[in-house]
Coordinates of C-alpha atoms in Angstrom, one line a residue:
M9 CA 99.8 134.6 23.4
N10 CA 102.0 136.9 25.8
R11 CA 102.5 134.9 28.6
K12 CA 103.7 134.8 32.1
T13 CA 106.8 134.0 34.3
L14 CA 107.0 135.2 37.8
V15 CA 110.6 135.6 38.8
L16 CA 111.1 135.7 42.6
P17 CA 114.4 134.7 44.1
A18 CA 113.5 132.9 47.3
V19 CA 112.7 129.5 45.7
V20 CA 115.8 127.4 45.5
G21 CA 114.4 125.0 48.1
L22 CA 111.3 124.4 45.9
L23 CA 113.2 123.0 43.0
A24 CA 114.4 119.6 42.1
P25 CA 118.2 119.1 42.3
V26 CA 119.9 120.9 39.4
L27 CA 123.3 121.2 38.0
A28 CA 125.3 124.5 37.8
A29 CA 126.1 125.6 34.3
C30 CA 127.3 128.6 32.3
G31 CA 127.0 128.6 28.5
S32 CA 129.5 127.2 26.0
T33 CA 129.5 124.3 23.7
E34 CA 132.7 122.9 25.2
S35 CA 131.2 122.7 28.7
A36 CA 127.8 121.4 27.6
G37 CA 126.6 118.4 29.5
G38 CA 126.8 115.8 26.9
G39 CA 126.1 118.2 24.0
G40 CA 128.7 116.5 22.0
K41 CA 130.4 117.3 18.7
N42 CA 127.3 116.9 16.6
A43 CA 124.8 118.8 18.8
I44 CA 123.4 121.9 17.2
V45 CA 123.7 124.7 19.8
V46 CA 120.8 127.2 19.7
G47 CA 120.8 130.4 21.6
T48 CA 117.7 132.1 22.9
T49 CA 116.8 134.9 25.3
D50 CA 113.6 133.1 26.4
Q51 CA 113.6 132.6 30.2
V52 CA 112.6 129.5 32.2
V53 CA 112.4 130.6 35.8
A54 CA 110.7 129.0 38.8
S55 CA 109.4 131.1 41.7
K56 CA 107.6 130.8 45.0
D57 CA 104.3 131.8 43.2
N58 CA 105.0 129.6 40.2
P59 CA 107.3 126.6 41.1
A60 CA 106.0 124.6 38.1
P61 CA 106.7 126.7 35.0
L62 CA 107.3 123.8 32.6
D63 CA 104.1 121.9 33.5
P64 CA 101.7 122.2 30.6
A65 CA 98.8 123.0 33.0
V66 CA 100.7 126.0 34.4
G67 CA 103.2 127.4 32.0
Y68 CA 101.7 129.9 29.6
E69 CA 104.4 132.0 28.0
A70 CA 106.1 131.8 24.6
G71 CA 109.5 130.7 26.0
L72 CA 108.0 128.0 28.2
W73 CA 105.9 126.7 25.3
N74 CA 109.0 126.6 23.1
V75 CA 110.5 124.0 25.5
L76 CA 107.2 122.1 25.8
R77 CA 106.7 121.8 22.1
Q78 CA 109.9 119.8 21.7
T79 CA 109.1 117.4 24.5
V80 CA 105.3 116.8 24.8
Q81 CA 102.9 115.7 22.1
T82 CA 99.5 117.1 21.3
L83 CA 96.7 115.4 19.4
T84 CA 97.0 117.9 16.6
I85 CA 99.7 120.2 15.4
A86 CA 100.1 123.2 13.0
P87 CA 101.5 121.9 9.7
R88 CA 105.0 123.0 8.6
G89 CA 103.8 125.6 6.1
G90 CA 100.9 126.9 8.2
G91 CA 97.2 126.3 7.8
A92 CA 94.6 124.2 9.7
P93 CA 96.0 121.7 12.3
V94 CA 96.7 118.2 11.3
P95 CA 96.8 115.0 13.4
E96 CA 100.0 114.5 15.5
A97 CA 99.6 112.0 18.4
A98 CA 96.2 111.3 16.8
R99 CA 95.9 109.5 13.5
S100 CA 92.6 111.3 12.9
C101 CA 90.5 114.1 14.4
T102 CA 87.2 115.6 13.2
F103 CA 84.1 117.3 14.4
T104 CA 81.3 114.8 14.5
D105 CA 78.4 117.3 14.3
T106 CA 77.5 120.2 12.1
E107 CA 77.5 122.7 15.1
N108 CA 81.2 122.2 15.9
E109 CA 80.4 121.1 19.5
S110 CA 81.7 117.5 19.5
Y111 CA 85.3 116.7 18.5
R112 CA 86.6 113.1 18.2
C113 CA 90.2 111.9 17.9
T114 CA 91.7 108.5 17.4
L115 CA 95.2 107.8 18.7
R116 CA 98.0 106.5 16.6
A117 CA 98.7 102.8 17.1
G118 CA 101.7 101.9 19.3
L119 CA 102.0 105.4 20.9
T120 CA 104.2 105.4 24.0
F121 CA 105.8 107.9 26.4
A122 CA 109.6 108.2 26.1
D123 CA 110.0 105.5 28.8
G124 CA 108.1 103.0 26.8
T125 CA 104.8 103.2 28.7
P126 CA 101.8 102.9 26.3
I127 CA 99.6 106.0 25.9
T128 CA 95.9 105.4 26.0
A129 CA 92.8 107.6 25.6
E130 CA 92.6 107.8 29.4
D131 CA 96.1 109.4 29.5
V132 CA 94.9 112.1 27.1
K133 CA 91.8 112.7 29.2
Y134 CA 93.8 112.9 32.4
S135 CA 96.3 115.4 30.8
I136 CA 93.6 117.8 29.6
Q137 CA 91.3 117.4 32.5
R138 CA 94.0 118.3 35.0
V139 CA 94.5 121.7 33.1
I140 CA 90.8 122.4 33.7
D141 CA 90.9 121.2 37.3
I142 CA 94.1 122.9 38.3
K143 CA 92.9 126.2 36.8
A144 CA 96.2 127.9 37.3
E145 CA 95.8 131.6 37.8
S146 CA 98.4 132.5 35.1
G147 CA 98.0 129.3 33.2
P148 CA 96.4 128.3 29.9
I149 CA 93.0 127.3 31.3
A150 CA 91.1 129.8 29.0
L151 CA 92.1 127.7 26.0
L152 CA 90.3 124.6 27.3
S153 CA 87.6 126.1 29.4
N154 CA 84.9 125.5 26.7
I155 CA 85.2 121.7 27.3
D156 CA 82.1 120.4 29.0
T157 CA 83.1 116.7 29.2
I158 CA 85.7 114.4 27.9
E159 CA 84.6 110.9 26.9
T160 CA 86.9 107.9 26.1
K161 CA 85.9 105.0 23.9
G162 CA 88.2 102.1 24.3
D163 CA 91.9 102.7 24.5
D164 CA 92.3 104.9 21.4
Q165 CA 89.3 107.2 21.1
I166 CA 88.7 110.5 22.8
V167 CA 85.6 112.7 22.3
F168 CA 85.4 116.3 23.5
H169 CA 82.0 117.7 24.1
L170 CA 82.0 121.5 24.1
R171 CA 79.7 123.9 25.9
T172 CA 79.4 126.1 22.8
P173 CA 80.4 125.7 19.2
D174 CA 84.1 126.4 18.5
A175 CA 85.7 125.9 15.1
T176 CA 89.0 126.9 16.6
F177 CA 89.1 124.0 19.0
P178 CA 91.5 121.9 16.8
Y179 CA 94.0 124.9 17.1
K180 CA 93.7 124.9 20.8
L181 CA 94.4 121.1 21.0
A182 CA 97.6 121.9 19.0
T183 CA 98.9 124.1 21.9
P184 CA 101.1 122.8 24.7
A185 CA 98.1 123.4 27.0
A186 CA 96.8 120.2 25.6
G187 CA 100.1 118.3 25.9
I188 CA 99.9 114.6 26.9
V189 CA 101.8 113.8 30.1
P190 CA 102.2 110.6 32.2
K191 CA 99.9 110.6 35.1
G192 CA 102.4 109.0 37.4
K193 CA 104.7 112.1 37.1
Y194 CA 102.1 114.9 37.0
P195 CA 99.7 115.3 39.9
A196 CA 96.0 115.7 39.1
R197 CA 95.4 118.7 41.3
G198 CA 98.7 120.6 41.3
G199 CA 101.6 121.5 39.1
R200 CA 104.8 119.4 38.7
T201 CA 107.5 121.4 40.4
G202 CA 111.1 121.7 39.1
F203 CA 112.2 121.8 35.5
Q204 CA 111.9 118.2 34.2
I205 CA 109.5 117.4 31.4
D206 CA 108.3 113.9 30.5
G207 CA 106.2 113.2 27.4
S208 CA 106.1 111.5 24.1
G209 CA 107.4 114.4 21.9
P210 CA 110.3 114.3 19.4
Y211 CA 112.9 114.9 22.1
T212 CA 113.7 114.0 25.7
M213 CA 115.2 116.7 27.8
K214 CA 117.8 117.3 30.5
P215 CA 117.7 120.8 32.1
E216 CA 120.7 122.5 33.8
A217 CA 120.0 125.4 36.1
E218 CA 121.6 128.0 38.3
G219 CA 119.4 128.4 41.3
D220 CA 115.9 129.1 40.1
R221 CA 116.8 129.7 36.5
V222 CA 117.4 127.3 33.6
V223 CA 120.5 128.1 31.7
R224 CA 120.7 125.1 29.3
I225 CA 118.5 122.3 28.1
E226 CA 119.9 119.3 26.3
L227 CA 117.4 117.8 23.9
T228 CA 118.0 114.3 22.7
R229 CA 116.0 112.6 19.9
N230 CA 113.3 110.4 21.4
P231 CA 113.7 106.9 19.8
S232 CA 110.1 106.1 21.0
Y233 CA 108.5 109.0 19.2
K234 CA 105.6 108.3 16.8
G235 CA 104.0 111.2 15.2
S236 CA 103.7 113.4 12.1
L237 CA 107.1 115.2 12.5
K238 CA 110.3 114.2 10.8
V239 CA 113.2 114.7 13.2
L240 CA 116.3 115.7 11.3
N241 CA 118.9 115.8 14.0
D242 CA 119.9 113.7 17.0
K243 CA 120.7 116.4 19.5
I244 CA 120.0 120.0 20.2
E245 CA 121.5 122.1 23.0
L246 CA 119.3 125.1 23.9
D247 CA 121.3 127.8 25.7
L248 CA 119.3 130.4 27.5
F249 CA 120.9 133.8 27.7
P250 CA 119.9 136.8 29.9
D251 CA 119.8 139.2 27.0
A252 CA 120.5 139.6 23.3
K253 CA 123.9 141.1 24.0
A254 CA 125.1 138.0 25.8
M255 CA 123.7 135.8 23.1
G256 CA 125.4 137.8 20.4
K257 CA 128.7 137.6 22.2
A258 CA 128.4 133.8 22.3
M259 CA 127.7 133.8 18.6
D260 CA 130.8 135.9 17.9
E261 CA 132.9 133.6 20.1
G262 CA 131.7 130.5 18.2
S263 CA 130.0 128.8 21.2
I264 CA 126.5 128.7 19.6
D265 CA 125.5 127.8 16.1
M266 CA 122.3 129.8 15.9
M267 CA 120.6 132.9 17.4
T268 CA 116.8 132.7 17.7
R269 CA 114.3 134.8 19.5
A270 CA 115.0 137.5 20.2
M271 CA 117.8 139.3 18.4
S272 CA 117.9 143.0 19.2
P273 CA 117.0 145.6 16.6
E274 CA 120.6 146.7 16.6
Q275 CA 121.9 143.2 16.0
A276 CA 119.6 142.6 13.1
S277 CA 120.2 146.0 11.5
A278 CA 124.0 145.7 11.9
M279 CA 124.0 142.3 10.2
L280 CA 121.7 143.6 7.4
V281 CA 124.2 146.4 6.7
K282 CA 127.4 144.4 7.1
P283 CA 126.9 140.6 7.0
K284 CA 129.3 138.5 9.1
D285 CA 131.5 136.0 7.4
G286 CA 130.2 132.4 7.9
V287 CA 126.9 133.6 9.3
E288 CA 123.6 133.9 7.5
L289 CA 120.8 136.2 8.6
T290 CA 117.2 135.0 7.8
E291 CA 114.2 137.2 7.9
M292 CA 111.0 135.5 8.8
P293 CA 107.3 136.6 9.2
S294 CA 106.2 137.2 12.7
L295 CA 102.8 137.5 14.3
A296 CA 104.0 139.0 17.6
I297 CA 102.5 142.4 18.5
S298 CA 103.1 145.2 21.0
Y299 CA 100.4 147.3 22.6
L300 CA 99.4 149.5 25.5
G301 CA 96.8 148.2 27.9
F302 CA 94.6 150.4 30.2
N303 CA 92.8 149.9 33.5
T304 CA 89.5 151.0 32.2
K305 CA 88.1 151.4 35.7
N306 CA 90.8 154.1 36.5
P307 CA 89.2 157.5 35.8
V308 CA 92.5 159.0 34.9
V309 CA 92.4 157.0 31.6
S310 CA 88.7 157.4 30.9
K311 CA 87.4 156.5 27.4
P312 CA 88.0 160.1 26.0
V313 CA 91.5 160.1 27.4
R314 CA 92.3 156.7 25.7
Q315 CA 90.8 158.0 22.5
A316 CA 93.0 161.1 22.6
I317 CA 96.1 158.9 23.2
A318 CA 95.1 156.9 20.2
Q319 CA 94.8 160.1 18.2
I320 CA 98.3 161.3 19.1
V321 CA 100.5 158.2 19.1
D322 CA 102.7 158.0 16.0
R323 CA 103.3 154.3 15.4
G324 CA 105.4 154.9 12.3
E325 CA 107.9 156.9 14.3
I326 CA 108.2 154.3 17.0
A327 CA 108.5 151.4 14.7
G328 CA 111.0 153.2 12.4
K329 CA 113.2 155.0 15.0
V330 CA 113.2 152.5 17.8
Y331 CA 112.9 149.2 16.0
G332 CA 114.1 149.9 12.5
S333 CA 113.7 146.9 10.2
T334 CA 112.4 144.6 13.0
A335 CA 108.9 146.2 13.4
E336 CA 106.1 147.9 11.4
P337 CA 103.2 150.0 12.6
L338 CA 100.0 148.2 13.7
Y339 CA 96.5 149.6 13.6
S340 CA 94.6 146.7 14.9
L341 CA 94.9 143.9 17.5
I342 CA 94.9 141.5 14.5
P343 CA 98.1 141.6 12.5
S344 CA 98.0 142.4 8.8
S345 CA 98.9 138.8 7.8
I346 CA 96.0 137.3 9.6
T347 CA 92.6 136.7 8.0
G348 CA 90.1 139.3 9.1
H349 CA 92.6 142.1 9.7
T350 CA 91.4 145.6 9.2
N351 CA 93.1 148.9 10.0
S352 CA 90.4 150.0 12.4
F353 CA 92.5 152.5 14.4
F354 CA 93.7 154.2 11.2
N355 CA 90.2 154.2 9.8
K356 CA 88.9 155.9 13.0
Y357 CA 91.7 158.3 13.9
G358 CA 93.8 158.8 10.7
E359 CA 97.2 160.4 11.0
P360 CA 98.3 161.6 14.4
S361 CA 96.6 164.9 15.3
T362 CA 97.0 167.0 18.4
A363 CA 94.1 169.2 17.3
K364 CA 91.7 166.3 17.1
A365 CA 92.9 164.9 20.4
A366 CA 92.4 168.3 22.1
E367 CA 88.9 168.5 20.7
T368 CA 88.1 165.0 22.1
L369 CA 89.2 166.0 25.5
R370 CA 87.5 169.4 25.4
K371 CA 84.1 167.9 24.4
A372 CA 84.5 165.5 27.4
G373 CA 85.2 168.4 29.7
I374 CA 88.6 166.9 30.7
K375 CA 91.2 169.4 32.1
T376 CA 94.6 169.2 30.5
P377 CA 97.4 168.2 30.8
V378 CA 96.2 164.7 31.9
K379 CA 98.8 163.3 34.2
F380 CA 99.5 159.6 34.5
T381 CA 102.4 157.0 34.4
L382 CA 103.2 154.6 31.6
H383 CA 104.5 151.4 33.1
Y384 CA 106.7 148.8 31.2
T385 CA 108.7 145.8 32.0
T386 CA 112.5 146.1 31.9
D387 CA 113.5 142.5 31.4
H388 CA 110.9 140.7 29.3
Y389 CA 110.6 142.1 25.8
G390 CA 114.1 143.3 25.1
A391 CA 116.3 146.3 25.7
A392 CA 114.5 148.5 23.1
T393 CA 111.4 148.5 25.3
A394 CA 112.8 151.4 27.4
D395 CA 113.5 153.5 24.2
E396 CA 109.9 152.7 23.0
F397 CA 108.4 154.1 26.2
R398 CA 110.5 157.2 26.2
A399 CA 109.4 157.8 22.6
L400 CA 105.7 157.4 23.7
Q401 CA 106.3 159.8 26.6
R402 CA 107.8 162.4 24.2
Q403 CA 105.0 162.1 21.7
L404 CA 102.3 162.5 24.4
N405 CA 103.9 165.3 26.3
A406 CA 104.9 167.2 23.2
S407 CA 101.1 167.6 22.5
G408 CA 100.7 169.7 25.7
L409 CA 97.7 167.6 26.5
F410 CA 99.5 165.1 28.7
D411 CA 102.0 165.0 31.5
V412 CA 103.3 161.5 31.3
S413 CA 106.0 159.8 33.2
V414 CA 107.4 156.4 32.5
E415 CA 108.4 153.7 35.0
G416 CA 110.0 150.3 34.4
E417 CA 109.8 147.3 36.6
K418 CA 111.2 143.8 36.4
W419 CA 108.6 141.3 35.1
A420 CA 108.4 139.5 38.5
Q421 CA 106.9 142.7 39.9
F422 CA 105.3 144.2 36.8
R423 CA 103.0 141.3 35.9
P424 CA 101.3 140.8 39.3
E425 CA 100.8 144.5 39.7
Q426 CA 99.4 144.8 36.2
K427 CA 96.9 142.0 36.8
R428 CA 95.9 143.6 40.1
G429 CA 95.0 146.8 38.3
D430 CA 97.7 148.9 39.9
Y431 CA 98.6 150.6 36.6
A432 CA 96.5 153.0 34.8
A433 CA 98.4 152.4 31.6
Y434 CA 101.1 149.8 30.7
G435 CA 102.9 148.1 27.9
M436 CA 102.8 144.5 26.9
G437 CA 103.6 142.1 24.1
W438 CA 101.6 139.2 22.7
F439 CA 102.6 136.0 20.9
P440 CA 99.5 134.3 19.6
D441 CA 98.5 130.9 20.9
F442 CA 97.7 129.9 17.3
P443 CA 97.6 131.7 14.0
D444 CA 93.9 132.7 14.0
P445 CA 92.1 136.0 14.7
D446 CA 90.5 134.4 17.7
S447 CA 93.9 134.4 19.4
Y448 CA 94.1 138.2 19.1
T449 CA 90.5 139.0 20.2
A450 CA 89.2 136.5 22.8
P451 CA 92.4 136.8 25.1
F452 CA 91.8 140.5 25.4
L453 CA 88.0 140.9 25.2
D454 CA 86.4 137.7 26.6
E455 CA 85.7 136.9 30.2
N456 CA 88.7 135.8 32.3
N457 CA 90.9 137.5 29.7
F458 CA 94.7 137.3 29.8
L459 CA 95.1 140.9 31.1
N460 CA 92.5 140.5 33.9
S461 CA 91.1 143.7 32.4
P462 CA 87.9 145.2 33.9
Y463 CA 86.8 146.2 30.4
R464 CA 83.5 144.6 29.2
S465 CA 81.8 144.6 25.9
I466 CA 78.5 142.7 26.0
E467 CA 78.4 142.6 22.2
A468 CA 81.9 141.2 22.0
Q469 CA 81.5 138.6 24.7
R470 CA 78.0 137.4 24.1
V471 CA 77.5 137.9 20.4
L472 CA 80.6 138.4 18.3
I473 CA 83.1 136.0 19.9
P474 CA 80.7 133.1 20.0
Q475 CA 79.5 133.9 16.5
S476 CA 83.1 134.0 15.1
R477 CA 83.8 130.5 16.5
R478 CA 80.8 129.0 14.7
E479 CA 82.6 129.4 11.3
A480 CA 84.5 126.4 10.3
D481 CA 85.7 128.4 7.2
R482 CA 87.7 131.0 9.1
S483 CA 87.5 133.5 6.2
A484 CA 83.7 133.5 6.6
A485 CA 84.2 135.1 10.1
A486 CA 86.0 138.1 8.7
K487 CA 83.0 140.5 9.0
T488 CA 82.6 139.5 12.6
Y489 CA 86.2 140.2 13.4
E490 CA 86.0 143.5 11.6
K491 CA 83.2 144.5 14.1
L492 CA 85.4 143.3 17.0
Q493 CA 88.3 145.4 15.8
D494 CA 86.0 148.4 15.4
I495 CA 84.8 148.0 19.0
V496 CA 88.5 148.0 20.2
A497 CA 89.2 151.1 18.1
T498 CA 86.2 153.0 19.6
D499 CA 86.6 151.9 23.3
V500 CA 90.4 151.6 23.3
P501 CA 90.8 149.1 26.1
V502 CA 94.1 148.3 24.4
L503 CA 96.1 150.3 21.9
P504 CA 98.1 148.3 19.3
I505 CA 101.5 149.9 18.5
W506 CA 103.6 147.6 16.3
Q507 CA 103.9 144.2 14.7
A508 CA 107.2 142.4 14.8
K509 CA 109.5 141.0 12.2
Q510 CA 111.8 138.3 13.4
Y511 CA 115.4 137.4 12.4
V512 CA 117.4 134.3 12.9
A513 CA 121.2 134.1 12.5
A514 CA 122.9 130.8 11.9
R515 CA 126.3 129.6 10.9
D516 CA 127.1 128.1 7.5
G517 CA 126.4 124.4 7.5
V518 CA 123.2 124.6 9.7
D519 CA 120.3 123.8 7.4
G520 CA 116.5 124.0 8.0
V521 CA 116.8 127.5 9.6
E522 CA 113.9 128.8 7.6
W523 CA 111.6 126.2 9.2
A524 CA 113.0 126.3 12.7
I525 CA 110.8 129.1 14.0
S526 CA 107.2 129.7 12.9
A527 CA 105.4 132.9 12.4
T528 CA 103.9 132.5 15.9
S529 CA 107.5 132.4 17.2
E530 CA 107.3 128.7 18.0
L531 CA 110.7 126.9 17.9
Q532 CA 110.6 123.8 15.7
L533 CA 114.0 122.5 16.4
W534 CA 113.4 119.1 14.8
E535 CA 113.8 120.9 11.4
L536 CA 117.5 121.7 11.9
N537 CA 120.3 119.6 10.6
R538 CA 124.0 119.9 9.6
S539 CA 124.9 119.8 5.9
D540 CA 128.6 119.4 7.0
A541 CA 128.0 116.6 9.4

């Protein structure tokens, strides 16, 4: 899922009262001796355009979801080792028809919010219906838009009637978009402003902020929690740093116990070469990807131009020289570890070739060099992003076929301008909503897509995506996804560049690190515990 946080400064008056804070264990607001202190570069920011970033109906970004996952419950959840979702707030969930159009869940007995208020089927209906009704512009509405009606039966049964068959629906119910919230604290037609979250998840939370930005979140084990998760600690302190350098400094100074997403390539490489005493580096699989997007209505980046770019870009050089051990080349929107992956771009274009790119442009009658600007965000995907785009610029310009400049903008400006179509070409990252090929295709190719792209493929939207969702056995949809990937390689509305690896560094005595972040970059902080406690 990439996702979205608009960072505009003039919003202090919009926020609930907050406490000033900086970032050490000693000054933590009640963190205490036994709290495990986790550092992250994820950002939680409120703005005039988005004063409710931690409302499940509004927040749609990996960093925001990582907070929501600790605090709100969903009917289903991805199991510890991956695979199909299992019941969480529900005790059972199943499709009740052979077409995958009706999905029934029965709640666990005795389920309550953290304040002790009982949770009923009506609370679940209210929580999910408000996502649909609010329809936040940068929110997760697309995940739930296939719901036609929500029916309750008694206090404990919910039935979702879908407009079209969708075998991926259980995965979507496992995302924070379907988080269950108390109706008294979350308005039906608008987002809940400020940074407080109330739910029935494994933790309660207390945020500390400086102005419009959260700098620390204290997570305390929720004694009322009833679900499928085993919570192995009593308290976590999540410290939010502006960048990997600041997070690394805190680790060196001993003020945090663990560094999560996202360590810089330099940090990971340095620790691989020369491990630090008392600190263990763990490599984990990652499903995050990086790609170029194009405004396909802009004649400067017409289809032949995009194909020529795809022919020239050397992914191996970018992954190896810019990201080192933390990335590998990607030749499809669907990563190599996801069912249905095929190297469609390599199959079509082969090795980088200036001659083939020149022939593509010549046949289309396009005069060279083609001049355009590559835009990227300076403060959202890490410090290496600038190096990546300078490398792309060098590759394209060295061909003599392009005259490319690069321009970086802060995310607060970049994202709205990208969605408006101001950029001919731009760089983005994507963290999937769930580990399924649908989460790498529909958000880019379907109507109301994440990029607000003008690109349209009738075959993708009306035939292949609906067809892929009919298959309860996800491996049976592999051929359909192969066709979708081939369409992307031919039309190049987006150009995949690399697939990430992820690293976590933790101090000796912190256990459960290997389970604390999933392949989809979801924090699972309930897995952490101290062996020296």
